[in-house]
Amino acid sequence: MAKQYETVIGLEVHVELATRTKIFCGCSTRFGAKPNTQTCPVCAGFPGALPVLNKKVLEYALSAGLALNCEVNRYSRFDRKNYFYPDNPQNYQISQLYLPICHDGWVEIDTGAGKKKIRIHEIHMEEDAGKLIHDEWGECSLVDFNRSGVPLIEIVSEPDMRSADEVIAYLEKLRDILQYLKVSDCKLQEGSMRADVNLSVREVGSETFGVRTEMKNLNSFKAIAHAVEGERERQIELLEEGKAVLQETRRWDENKESSRPMRSKEDAKDYRYFPDPDLPPVTVSEEWLNKLRESRPMLREERKQVFAEQYGLTEYDASVLTASVHMAALFEETAKRCGNGRRAAAWLMGEAMRLMKEDGLEPSELSLSPENLARLIRLEEEGRITPHSAKRVFAAMVREGADPDHYIEENGLAVVRDEAALEEAVRQVLAANPGSVEEFRGGKEKVFSFLMGQVMRQMKGKADAGQVREMLQAHLGQTEKKL
Ligand SMILES: [Zn+2]
């Protein structure tokens, strides 16, 4: 009988914190600036420059730790991790090895077989490295230090995951929590959330772990899932052939859907860690921790419940709207303003998502404001705009940030309340369609919607449907009596 294998996976997740300035200096952390415009002697590693810890970094690391059910080290320290690499100007990275800020936490994920706890070994604070740019010119590499010193937390899990699905569920859970805490935007494509995957396989029933490899360079959930599957197969193949799995770091190539060795996996001792003499130890008061516990923003699960209870959304709708913290905020603000949660949900889950898909936009990139959406819903409710025109206005609001009142006025989309004009249109339609009038009187009620359509067309789609219906009914009634 063929051997059965189990995959054992642990993750190291790096998350860039959403502070305005870097971890040890006042330089901006803004993404996408011109190379080397956000640097100073500290983050460019000049000799003699002294780091000073940004308090916001500590606050965000603590918030994350508390939300991930961690113990907090009330006394923690920074250590130097020594290595040379061209994007690392100090020749060491300031990180935490001996006394990380948080340890022993957990999160709960949903799996096909119910809920499962994934334990978190530790969370530590550290600085990001610069970025090497290899393809600008053929014969040399360039280095951009804007990212050097951007604050990171590294969240290290225990090897508790057993499949790609569990890995993705865990990452989604981390992303939800960190986004709702507003400590990071967690954009995998911009590198503000990055995962290294430690993976080994062992025979089902075995108590000991197999030799693990680490995979880096994974910048999408899809790539992570592929890398897990690919590495599992590669290791099983080796074992089946009687060969050994080497402990090494491998680089996953998403285009080739295969990995290749990068370097043999180093241990902590290889880095000659030692306490950083430039930074004093970090102490955290119980008082501060309590304050952070009390001021924690609502997380996704709580938000979902509020949406269902306060705004009458179904569990499904609440789940879709809370998948993005931006969408959730947009919904809630709109619903508060217009008092019609279901209508707000319908717009956001219908037209907004359709347009986002069409334009390839993220919720955070929408130009739609809650004020404008609430206004549009009000105009709709008051019958001052037809459903057809409302869609046009909505698209302009999403794409150009248009103001609904201006847009309606500029494009002549307001419902025409002019009774005389409507009456004239009804008369014309009835006069032009004597056959249909006859059929209607003969009992063919379906003809009514045809006549409605004709009147609406005559009014260029700007008449209020209720008013057209009334007017048409009245006129058909009269015609009957007259005859
Ligand atoms: Zn700096």
Coordinates of C-alpha atoms and ligand atoms in Angstrom, one line a residue, residues 22 25-27 38-40 42-43, ligand 1:
K22 CA 10.0 54.8 10.1
C25 CA 14.0 57.9 12.5
G26 CA 11.6 60.5 11.3
C27 CA 11.7 59.6 7.6
Q38 CA 13.0 59.3 2.1
T39 CA 16.3 58.6 3.9
C40 CA 18.5 60.1 6.5
V42 CA 19.9 56.7 10.6
C43 CA 18.1 54.6 8.0
Ligands
ZN1 ZN 15.6 58.0 8.1

